[in-house]
Amino acid sequence: MELRLCIVGFGNVGTGFAKILLDKGYNVMGRGIRITAIVDPVKGSVINQRGVDLAKALRLVAETGRLEGYGEGYVDEVDTLEVIKQDLHDVVIELTPTNIETGEPGYSHVKTALETGKHVITTNKGPVALHLYELLSLAGEKDLYLGFEGTVMSGTPLIKTLLYGMDRGLVKKVEGVLNGTTNYILTRMEEGLTYREALEEARLKGYAEADPSMDIDGHDLAAKASILASLIEGRQVTPRMIRRTSLRTYLEEAGYRDGTKYVLSVEPGDYRVEPREYPEGHPLRMLRGVENGVIIETEYLGRIFLSGPGAGREETGYAVLTDLIDLIRRL
Amino acid sequence: MELRLCIVGFGNVGTGFAKILLDKGYNVMGRGIRITAIVDPVKGSVINQRGVDLAKALRLVAETGRLEGYGEGYVDEVDTLEVIKQDLHDVVIELTPTNIETGEPGYSHVKTALETGKHVITTNKGPVALHLYELLSLAGEKDLYLGFEGTVMSGTPLIKTLLYGMDRGLVKKVEGVLNGTTNYILTRMEEGLTYREALEEARLKGYAEADPSMDIDGHDLAAKASILASLIEGRQVTPRMIRRTSLRTYLEEAGYRDGTKYVLSVEPGDYRVEPREYPEGHPLRMLRGVENGVIIETEYLGRIFLSGPGAGREETGYAVLTDLIDLIRRL
């Protein structure tokens, strides 16, 4: 039987995932996939239990920025929670933007989906950083899947490595360069640019937001640190529990030195986001530009290093795909 | 209910795994673990359905090299297949030495265990390189688990990354330094030693066998290449299907050049083991000594890099532990 997906949020990640599904002919691991709804507060929504045509939806969004004109099933405004609740879907793919203060609207989307019996895959850091264990426990009670690979390091399988490849009780430390924007800025500063020049260049390339505080003050890293800390501690660690040093403040006060990286470091009982200087040849120092990388230190196994893309439209869409594969394997 | 394990092969990996279990108090993921048998053709065997005392077994082996003197349940000689068949165990942990020509005795151990209803975890490359799909299909029919993380890269979770973190249909290439002995030799040659000196040193350190052909002629890498190729192709690829260039022959004919690494490279339809030269800064070139590392190129995600230990007593014991965790999660 086809697996019916509701995509909530049709921005970069949503369209990236849609493109991958389309390339795969709506088929994952031999299982047919049908998109029963795409819901987006800005672009408009399409609800069609016989299946949304992703080629048409992607073409419309590329050409007009909206889903208007899709035809059958198009709705200008919908109550997202009401759509999620409907018995049209087996899986809700929650891809709305992260709000680290409230976790909303992602938190309500994920919770409502689980409460009404849908599996959930999300790339939204907010609900996971603030409420992972509450949501995992809800999913557990209802025997539902909750996938969140895309919340850290896009499709590079760091979350699955911690979940499936490790004894989490034996992880001694996770330390990594997991924010592409600041690593791009620091890489360009190592090449001679000033902080202002590097930030401006990052903006022009689309890596930094108009308000770059999420990245350069470390809020994005703190959210990721709280997700990784929650996983290795086996209980909820929230972004407020992370000792966070702003990269902007650090550069203003201490100045830039070669080998400076802006990292998260998580050990049992000690969670930080801070700039650190690494010697030449250190694997974290070798990460250039927007590339991400992480060292995991584990009892018995010692040190492993994983690097790969940390962001990107199709890279994060790929994270959703691997969670979907993981879900289908369990069904 | 306790999970009952039969350990077949009590050498480096077996004792490494036993030490980890003992440290964990015979408890994995909240599940009690009981060792109902340890079978070893050289050290002797202990069969005891009330549970083998691992502390005593490890002490005896450390002091005498054998299990003789264990007391209750000790047997000097047993028919391993008959022990495996007994209804004493839920899981057979197959840790005997690799034979890449025949896959034996591991193949018969794994097959018999699955046929008589036991889950299997193995670190033995032979049966997996030669018969992975036959064994997976047998496990599938009987709804049993077959774990083989420790066959490549010890506990560094490369197998689980390919199984759970990727869409294997989208993997374009796996290329890596996955033999510690030859990488140790090449690292020391880069530091100025001749091939003979480096090989002798690797022998003294216990990295190279008396007959080093498995490593320096590439048979070990060919077995690993066949396992990785089987995974990305979705069908059996055997060691004979790997195009293999001996490192020894290469060094005699072409001589050593800086940046030479002895790698496996697996792409759909093209499987090789050969020396390759890498430029400075290439992640595979940075791997020193016995460290292993692998690049995985994937459609949509691009390139990820994973490095970590490739061998070792507790490192490979840790691979068995993570497979056991994976199994317990599915039960």
XYZ file of C-alpha atoms in Angstrom:
662
model
C 0.000 0.000 0.000
C 1.182 3.483 -0.757
C 2.558 5.563 2.091
C 0.716 8.897 2.262
C 2.798 11.960 3.109
C 1.765 15.432 4.225
C 4.545 17.986 3.667
C 4.292 20.971 6.012
C 6.565 23.770 4.840
C 7.459 24.000 1.157
C 10.610 26.125 1.304
C 14.185 25.047 0.560
C 14.047 21.706 2.318
C 10.500 20.911 1.214
C 11.256 21.546 -2.444
C 14.607 19.724 -2.115
C 12.858 16.669 -0.718
C 10.122 16.914 -3.363
C 12.744 16.919 -6.123
C 14.374 13.766 -4.709
C 10.987 12.000 -4.451
C 10.184 12.977 -8.003
C 13.576 11.694 -9.241
C 12.872 8.419 -7.436
C 9.500 8.089 -9.175
C 7.502 8.332 -5.914
C 9.107 5.076 -4.823
C 11.265 4.494 -1.727
C 12.579 0.983 -0.930
C 9.968 -0.491 -3.267
C 7.181 1.330 -1.477
C 4.948 3.727 -3.382
C 4.747 7.255 -1.988
C 1.755 9.547 -2.417
C 1.751 13.200 -1.371
C -1.703 13.882 0.032
C -1.002 17.476 1.059
C 1.522 20.275 0.798
C 0.845 22.997 3.352
C 2.672 26.307 3.338
C 1.437 29.523 4.963
C 3.069 31.759 2.336
C 3.026 29.737 -0.873
C -0.482 28.341 -0.377
C -1.510 24.718 0.013
C -2.638 21.771 -2.082
C -4.686 18.996 -0.522
C -5.533 16.044 -2.725
C -5.998 12.535 -1.448
C -5.419 11.119 -4.926
C -1.898 12.598 -4.848
C -0.253 15.952 -5.471
C 1.764 16.220 -8.699
C 5.196 17.266 -7.428
C 6.488 18.195 -10.879
C 3.682 20.709 -11.240
C 4.109 22.024 -7.693
C 7.867 22.466 -8.096
C 7.457 24.198 -11.462
C 4.874 26.624 -10.061
C 7.019 27.494 -7.044
C 10.119 27.961 -9.194
C 8.240 30.228 -11.604
C 5.910 32.176 -9.322
C 7.070 31.546 -5.757
C 3.603 30.178 -4.981
C 1.362 27.152 -5.439
C -1.513 29.291 -6.699
C -2.676 28.099 -10.090
C -2.108 24.450 -9.189
C -5.761 23.740 -9.804
C -7.559 20.839 -8.115
C -7.018 20.889 -4.377
C -5.419 24.332 -4.152
C -6.379 26.294 -1.049
C -5.205 29.808 -0.341
C -5.418 29.654 3.425
C -5.741 26.617 5.665
C -5.575 25.775 9.338
C -2.393 23.694 9.281
C -3.270 21.769 12.447
C -6.645 20.810 10.958
C -4.942 19.482 7.823
C -2.425 17.511 9.934
C -5.263 15.959 11.945
C -7.066 14.645 8.886
C -6.989 10.957 8.175
C -5.438 11.589 4.775
C -1.798 10.914 5.710
C 0.378 8.256 7.322
C 3.406 10.505 7.760
C 3.766 14.233 8.446
C 6.996 15.761 7.114
C 7.494 18.880 9.255
C 9.850 21.333 7.532
C 8.858 24.772 8.856
C 11.500 27.286 10.000
C 13.136 26.880 13.404
C 12.117 29.036 16.347
C 14.432 28.199 19.212
C 12.570 30.280 21.820
C 9.148 28.689 21.466
C 9.681 25.728 19.161
C 6.569 26.914 17.301
C 4.847 26.319 14.994
C 6.846 23.100 14.580
C 6.161 21.820 18.094
C 2.384 21.977 17.677
C 2.636 20.414 14.226
C 4.723 17.474 15.459
C 2.670 16.957 18.612
C -0.657 17.094 16.786
C 0.614 14.689 14.143
C 1.721 12.148 16.758
C -1.461 12.586 18.786
C -3.556 11.827 15.729
C -1.524 8.737 14.799
C 0.904 9.977 12.148
C 4.585 9.164 11.950
C 6.713 12.309 11.892
C 9.920 13.304 10.149
C 11.213 16.780 10.909
C 14.229 18.932 10.111
C 13.057 21.668 12.493
C 15.506 22.139 15.361
C 13.005 23.974 17.603
C 10.711 21.153 18.726
C 13.614 18.697 18.996
C 15.881 21.036 20.995
C 13.070 21.920 23.418
C 10.882 18.817 23.581
C 12.672 15.760 22.133
C 11.919 13.400 25.017
C 8.306 14.447 25.401
C 7.825 13.839 21.673
C 9.788 10.561 21.665
C 7.723 9.332 24.571
C 4.487 10.282 22.797
C 5.724 8.494 19.661
C 6.688 5.471 21.763
C 3.264 5.225 23.403
C 1.584 5.215 20.024
C 4.211 3.045 18.321
C 5.000 5.811 15.844
C 8.276 6.876 14.247
C 9.921 10.236 14.943
C 12.854 11.011 12.629
C 15.016 14.131 13.026
C 18.244 13.424 11.115
C 18.012 16.775 9.310
C 18.119 18.853 12.506
C 21.915 18.546 12.717
C 24.398 18.307 9.806
C 21.707 17.918 7.104
C 21.826 14.441 5.551
C 25.244 13.542 6.973
C 24.128 10.734 9.281
C 25.325 12.069 12.643
C 22.005 11.493 14.444
C 21.753 7.919 13.154
C 25.384 7.301 14.117
C 24.565 8.334 17.698
C 21.254 6.466 17.707
C 22.268 3.247 15.977
C 26.051 3.032 15.728
C 26.999 3.739 19.328
C 26.333 2.745 22.881
C 25.231 6.204 23.905
C 25.992 5.474 27.531
C 29.649 5.202 26.527
C 29.967 8.481 24.581
C 32.494 10.667 26.385
C 32.448 13.714 24.145
C 31.013 15.180 20.952
C 32.894 18.185 19.589
C 32.322 19.745 16.237
C 32.136 22.481 13.669
C 28.412 22.377 12.998
C 27.549 25.865 11.782
C 28.471 26.479 8.163
C 27.960 30.245 8.206
C 30.463 30.949 10.972
C 32.907 28.426 9.579
C 32.712 30.170 6.222
C 33.418 33.509 7.921
C 36.358 32.098 9.920
C 37.786 30.355 6.843
C 37.735 33.649 4.906
C 39.292 35.477 7.877
C 42.117 32.926 7.859
C 42.545 33.851 4.186
C 42.954 37.505 5.164
C 39.517 39.121 5.171
C 38.283 41.218 8.092
C 35.260 40.032 10.043
C 33.034 42.650 8.329
C 34.223 41.677 4.850
C 33.793 37.974 5.538
C 30.297 38.481 6.993
C 29.284 40.611 4.006
C 30.558 37.943 1.619
C 28.660 35.248 3.548
C 25.521 37.383 3.173
C 26.051 37.794 -0.569
C 26.481 34.045 -0.975
C 23.239 33.451 0.932
C 24.928 31.722 3.866
C 24.155 34.455 6.415
C 20.721 35.885 7.150
C 20.001 39.615 7.192
C 20.078 39.226 10.979
C 23.049 36.900 11.433
C 22.648 36.580 15.212
C 21.375 32.976 15.074
C 24.722 31.968 13.617
C 27.351 34.335 14.987
C 25.956 34.586 18.506
C 25.711 30.800 18.632
C 21.960 30.232 19.006
C 21.954 27.764 16.115
C 24.908 25.884 17.627
C 23.274 25.932 21.068
C 20.154 24.298 19.615
C 22.305 21.627 17.962
C 24.344 21.155 21.150
C 21.140 20.621 23.114
C 19.958 17.956 20.645
C 23.281 16.086 20.800
C 23.498 16.494 24.599
C 19.949 15.144 24.975
C 20.936 12.095 22.942
C 24.063 11.254 24.920
C 22.475 12.051 28.308
C 19.253 10.156 27.616
C 17.157 13.059 28.942
C 16.108 16.519 27.765
C 18.846 19.156 27.570
C 17.519 22.500 26.316
C 19.375 25.351 24.567
C 19.263 27.425 27.791
C 21.404 24.786 29.483
C 24.265 25.358 27.029
C 27.137 27.672 28.093
C 27.279 29.885 25.028
C 29.985 32.368 24.056
C 29.115 34.637 21.123
C 31.623 34.475 18.252
C 30.966 38.170 17.515
C 31.811 39.181 21.098
C 34.871 36.931 21.132
C 36.242 38.397 17.912
C 35.650 41.944 19.144
C 37.363 41.254 22.456
C 40.080 38.708 21.729
C 40.513 39.251 17.993
C 41.035 36.560 15.391
C 43.837 34.044 15.575
C 44.620 31.373 12.971
C 43.037 28.056 13.797
C 40.005 29.565 15.530
C 36.850 27.515 14.989
C 33.398 28.110 16.440
C 32.402 24.783 17.929
C 29.974 22.977 20.125
C 31.382 20.638 22.739
C 29.173 18.255 24.661
C 30.338 15.978 27.470
C 28.165 14.404 30.161
C 27.267 17.336 32.425
C 29.196 19.955 30.404
C 27.684 21.555 27.305
C 29.310 24.498 25.519
C 29.273 26.622 22.410
C 32.493 28.608 22.108
C 35.377 29.600 19.848
C 38.416 27.334 20.222
C 41.841 27.411 18.631
C 43.072 24.189 17.050
C 46.627 23.290 16.033
C 47.535 22.595 12.412
C 46.585 19.108 11.282
C 43.647 18.869 13.718
C 40.665 17.413 11.845
C 38.322 20.235 12.913
C 40.811 22.851 11.728
C 40.857 21.273 8.265
C 37.155 21.955 7.676
C 36.892 24.738 5.094
C 33.939 26.964 4.323
C 30.494 25.588 4.972
C 31.684 22.008 5.535
C 30.739 20.490 8.906
C 32.614 17.917 10.955
C 32.424 16.284 14.340
C 34.634 14.203 16.602
C 32.946 11.582 18.779
C 34.944 10.095 21.625
C 33.680 6.809 22.923
C 34.770 4.410 25.624
C 36.447 1.308 24.059
C 36.221 2.612 20.500
C 38.239 5.772 20.964
C 37.822 8.636 18.550
C 35.864 8.723 15.336
C 35.526 11.678 12.972
C 32.627 12.351 10.628
C 32.490 15.217 8.147
C 30.127 16.215 5.386
C 27.683 18.872 4.303
C 25.874 20.665 7.119
C 23.190 22.425 5.128
C 21.654 22.743 1.698
C 18.374 22.200 -0.057
C 18.923 18.695 -1.416
C 21.388 17.747 1.339
C 18.674 18.315 3.957
C 16.026 16.799 1.673
C 18.281 13.727 1.662
C 18.067 13.637 5.491
C 14.275 13.370 5.153
C 14.725 10.574 2.603
C 16.986 8.544 4.932
C 14.475 8.945 7.786
C 11.739 7.793 5.430
C 13.845 4.727 4.531
C 14.376 4.068 8.242
C 10.617 4.337 8.835
C 9.706 2.071 5.900
C 12.162 -0.563 7.117
C 10.315 -0.639 10.459
C 6.821 -0.858 9.035
C 13.957 -12.045 30.142
C 17.700 -12.437 29.846
C 19.209 -12.725 26.398
C 21.345 -15.851 26.158
C 24.573 -15.584 24.163
C 26.877 -18.257 22.793
C 30.358 -16.892 22.019
C 32.162 -18.889 19.331
C 35.857 -17.982 19.246
C 37.483 -16.603 22.382
C 40.531 -14.848 20.918
C 41.215 -11.107 20.782
C 37.708 -10.038 19.787
C 35.958 -12.567 22.017
C 37.882 -11.512 25.103
C 37.506 -7.824 24.164
C 33.737 -8.228 23.917
C 33.665 -10.241 27.164
C 35.515 -7.452 28.973
C 32.978 -4.864 27.757
C 30.039 -7.059 28.849
C 31.636 -7.543 32.240
C 32.197 -3.769 32.638
C 28.542 -3.253 31.759
C 27.452 -5.725 34.430
C 25.918 -8.167 31.922
C 23.364 -5.485 31.037
C 22.779 -3.925 27.598
C 19.996 -1.362 27.124
C 18.386 -2.529 30.361
C 18.358 -6.117 29.156
C 20.140 -8.800 31.168
C 22.730 -10.810 29.250
C 23.709 -14.377 30.118
C 26.587 -16.220 28.442
C 25.415 -19.794 28.024
C 28.521 -21.013 26.191
C 32.025 -20.035 25.172
C 33.382 -22.323 22.473
C 37.003 -22.224 21.327
C 38.837 -25.071 19.568
C 42.198 -24.177 21.128
C 41.356 -22.714 24.539
C 38.630 -25.226 25.381
C 34.954 -24.536 25.980
C 32.569 -23.799 28.820
C 28.887 -24.628 28.474
C 26.637 -23.623 31.339
C 23.013 -22.671 30.928
C 23.024 -20.858 34.282
C 25.659 -18.478 32.900
C 29.419 -18.460 32.360
C 31.396 -16.228 34.755
C 33.266 -13.936 32.360
C 35.605 -12.595 35.044
C 36.816 -16.106 35.746
C 37.064 -16.994 32.038
C 39.054 -13.842 31.230
C 41.400 -14.369 34.187
C 42.104 -17.954 33.174
C 42.789 -17.043 29.556
C 45.040 -14.159 30.564
C 47.013 -16.371 32.948
C 47.120 -19.709 31.140
C 45.961 -19.084 27.586
C 43.210 -21.628 28.119
C 39.825 -22.137 29.800
C 40.941 -25.378 31.433
C 40.437 -25.236 35.175
C 37.216 -23.238 34.825
C 35.348 -25.995 36.631
C 31.624 -26.567 36.095
C 30.765 -26.798 32.436
C 34.316 -27.005 31.114
C 34.728 -29.304 28.125
C 38.048 -29.998 26.469
C 36.725 -30.802 23.018
C 33.283 -30.131 21.585
C 31.542 -30.276 18.246
C 30.980 -26.547 17.737
C 28.022 -27.030 15.385
C 26.304 -29.264 17.943
C 26.736 -26.603 20.639
C 25.375 -23.920 18.296
C 22.325 -26.058 17.524
C 21.374 -26.477 21.181
C 18.388 -24.607 22.511
C 20.572 -22.885 25.118
C 21.114 -19.593 23.295
C 19.161 -16.796 21.631
C 22.181 -15.262 19.901
C 25.364 -16.745 18.460
C 28.354 -14.387 18.468
C 30.633 -15.748 15.732
C 34.201 -14.485 16.190
C 36.422 -17.146 14.621
C 39.315 -16.201 12.304
C 38.587 -15.216 8.712
C 39.210 -17.614 5.852
C 38.520 -15.768 2.630
C 38.858 -18.801 0.347
C 36.244 -21.012 1.981
C 34.545 -18.792 4.557
C 34.913 -21.698 7.003
C 34.398 -22.485 9.776
C 32.476 -19.197 10.165
C 30.074 -19.879 7.309
C 28.854 -23.181 8.792
C 28.607 -21.595 12.234
C 26.488 -18.676 11.005
C 24.313 -20.815 8.752
C 23.679 -23.444 11.426
C 22.857 -20.762 13.979
C 20.302 -19.137 11.665
C 18.835 -22.494 10.614
C 18.261 -23.406 14.250
C 16.630 -20.082 15.108
C 19.430 -18.010 16.635
C 20.219 -14.394 15.887
C 23.815 -13.944 14.719
C 26.456 -11.282 15.215
C 29.770 -11.875 13.476
C 33.061 -10.063 12.939
C 34.282 -12.761 10.559
C 34.795 -11.375 7.054
C 34.769 -14.799 5.358
C 31.071 -15.717 5.515
C 29.987 -12.132 4.838
C 32.322 -11.587 1.871
C 31.288 -14.885 0.265
C 27.664 -15.423 1.320
C 26.129 -12.210 2.728
C 22.913 -12.324 0.687
C 22.330 -16.035 1.197
C 22.705 -15.490 4.948
C 20.609 -12.296 4.981
C 17.880 -14.081 3.088
C 17.976 -17.003 5.543
C 17.815 -14.530 8.453
C 14.927 -12.707 6.757
C 12.896 -15.910 6.257
C 13.230 -16.740 9.931
C 12.855 -13.161 11.166
C 16.319 -13.240 12.732
C 18.989 -10.564 13.073
C 22.352 -10.785 11.295
C 24.857 -8.146 12.463
C 28.294 -7.751 10.865
C 29.509 -4.254 11.833
C 32.880 -5.635 12.993
C 33.791 -7.072 9.572
C 34.934 -3.659 8.307
C 36.555 -0.852 10.351
C 35.959 -2.528 13.749
C 33.437 -0.547 15.827
C 33.556 2.573 13.627
C 29.985 2.430 12.318
C 30.630 2.249 8.563
C 28.308 -0.727 7.971
C 25.456 0.911 9.904
C 26.051 4.165 8.042
C 25.578 2.339 4.742
C 22.651 0.276 6.059
C 20.746 2.939 8.000
C 22.122 6.392 7.151
C 22.031 6.232 3.361
C 19.861 5.441 0.418
C 22.163 2.733 -0.847
C 20.747 3.040 -4.326
C 22.222 6.544 -4.428
C 25.780 5.711 -3.306
C 28.129 6.577 -6.170
C 31.450 5.578 -4.624
C 33.105 4.261 -1.482
C 36.867 4.800 -1.326
C 39.000 4.226 1.703
C 42.072 3.299 3.641
C 40.729 0.213 5.394
C 43.789 -1.889 6.146
C 45.756 -0.691 9.174
C 48.853 -2.828 8.563
C 49.606 -1.499 5.097
C 48.766 2.046 6.150
C 51.219 1.719 9.031
C 53.901 0.507 6.602
C 53.211 3.336 4.123
C 53.171 5.940 6.901
C 56.581 4.757 8.111
C 57.925 4.748 4.536
C 56.795 8.353 4.184
C 58.851 8.987 7.329
C 61.937 7.525 5.628
C 61.994 3.777 6.313
C 62.468 1.219 3.540
C 59.681 -1.251 2.835
C 61.620 -4.059 4.585
C 62.263 -1.922 7.691
C 58.647 -0.758 7.883
C 57.309 -4.295 7.469
C 59.666 -5.608 10.145
C 58.535 -2.851 12.523
C 54.857 -3.636 11.788
C 55.623 -7.276 12.652
C 57.302 -6.314 15.934
C 54.314 -4.174 16.879
C 51.962 -7.070 16.175
C 50.239 -5.340 13.231
C 51.574 -7.731 10.571
C 51.273 -11.503 10.640
C 54.235 -13.836 10.134
C 52.810 -14.280 6.616
C 51.783 -10.722 5.744
C 50.230 -11.647 2.392
C 46.629 -11.090 3.566
C 47.476 -7.439 4.136
C 50.166 -6.484 1.626
C 48.789 -8.463 -1.295
C 45.352 -6.987 -0.646
C 43.303 -10.071 0.220
C 42.000 -8.419 3.404
C 41.054 -5.279 1.454
C 39.439 -7.362 -1.293
C 37.229 -9.071 1.297
C 36.222 -5.683 2.705
C 35.668 -4.286 -0.798
C 33.372 -7.207 -1.597
C 31.317 -6.563 1.565
C 30.940 -2.855 0.780
C 30.242 -3.547 -2.906
C 27.580 -6.112 -1.964
C 25.897 -3.493 0.206
C 25.794 -0.755 -2.416
C 24.888 -3.135 -5.261
C 22.179 -4.949 -3.313
C 23.514 -8.344 -4.467
C 26.470 -10.600 -3.715
C 29.881 -9.365 -4.826
C 32.657 -11.815 -3.864
C 36.387 -11.159 -3.309
C 37.210 -12.788 -6.688
C 35.220 -10.050 -8.412
C 37.561 -7.346 -7.059
C 40.380 -6.087 -9.329
C 43.283 -6.398 -6.938
C 46.794 -4.983 -7.297
C 49.300 -6.211 -4.710
C 50.989 -3.432 -2.727
C 54.156 -5.528 -2.527
C 54.319 -5.924 -6.323
C 53.527 -2.247 -6.845
C 56.296 -1.097 -4.508
C 58.803 -3.462 -6.155
C 57.887 -2.278 -9.629
C 56.955 1.382 -9.279
C 58.710 2.228 -5.988
C 57.329 4.395 -3.238
C 56.137 7.941 -3.753
C 54.887 10.309 -1.057
C 51.154 10.280 -0.734
C 50.752 6.626 -1.743
C 47.918 4.880 0.084
C 46.664 1.334 -0.368
C 42.922 1.694 -0.843
C 39.755 -0.018 -1.840
C 37.485 1.780 -4.269
C 33.972 0.582 -4.968
C 31.609 2.100 -7.524
C 28.598 0.429 -9.105
C 30.139 -2.096 -11.522
C 33.777 -1.244 -10.686
C 35.506 -2.699 -7.619
C 39.214 -2.273 -6.990
C 41.976 -2.678 -4.462
C 45.061 -0.736 -5.495
C 47.723 1.760 -4.432
C 46.806 5.358 -5.271
C 48.669 8.615 -4.811
C 46.806 11.444 -3.069
C 47.713 15.137 -2.998
C 48.515 16.908 0.267
C 45.437 17.872 2.233
C 43.373 14.960 0.878
C 41.512 13.368 3.788
C 42.733 9.848 2.940
C 46.338 11.054 2.831
C 45.994 12.453 6.367
C 45.334 9.027 7.874
C 48.419 8.009 9.838
C 49.457 4.577 11.038
C 46.707 2.081 11.703
C 43.876 4.632 11.498
C 41.198 3.858 8.906
C 39.079 6.286 6.914
C 36.570 6.221 4.100
C 34.948 8.665 1.711
C 31.360 7.964 0.655
C 29.991 9.850 -2.339
C 26.242 9.997 -2.548
C 23.770 11.526 -4.943
C 22.181 14.685 -3.413
C 24.297 14.575 -0.247
C 27.702 14.803 -1.876
C 30.739 13.591 -0.030
C 31.015 12.458 3.552
C 34.156 11.265 5.320
C 34.317 8.866 8.247
C 37.495 7.907 10.077
C 38.267 5.905 13.183
C 39.956 2.785 14.422
C 39.988 -0.130 11.986
C 41.062 -2.896 14.326
C 41.781 -3.747 17.937
C 40.526 -6.045 20.657
C 38.080 -3.723 22.407
C 37.394 -1.666 19.275
C 36.063 -4.768 17.512
C 34.391 -5.959 20.727
C 32.581 -2.609 20.637
C 31.288 -3.463 17.134
C 29.678 -6.589 18.611
C 28.169 -4.459 21.383
C 26.579 -2.008 18.916
C 25.122 -4.904 16.904
C 23.739 -6.329 20.141
C 22.142 -2.948 20.926
C 20.687 -2.871 17.417
C 19.273 -6.378 17.918
C 17.814 -5.609 21.363
C 16.111 -2.506 19.990
C 14.332 -4.710 17.416
C 13.218 -7.400 19.820
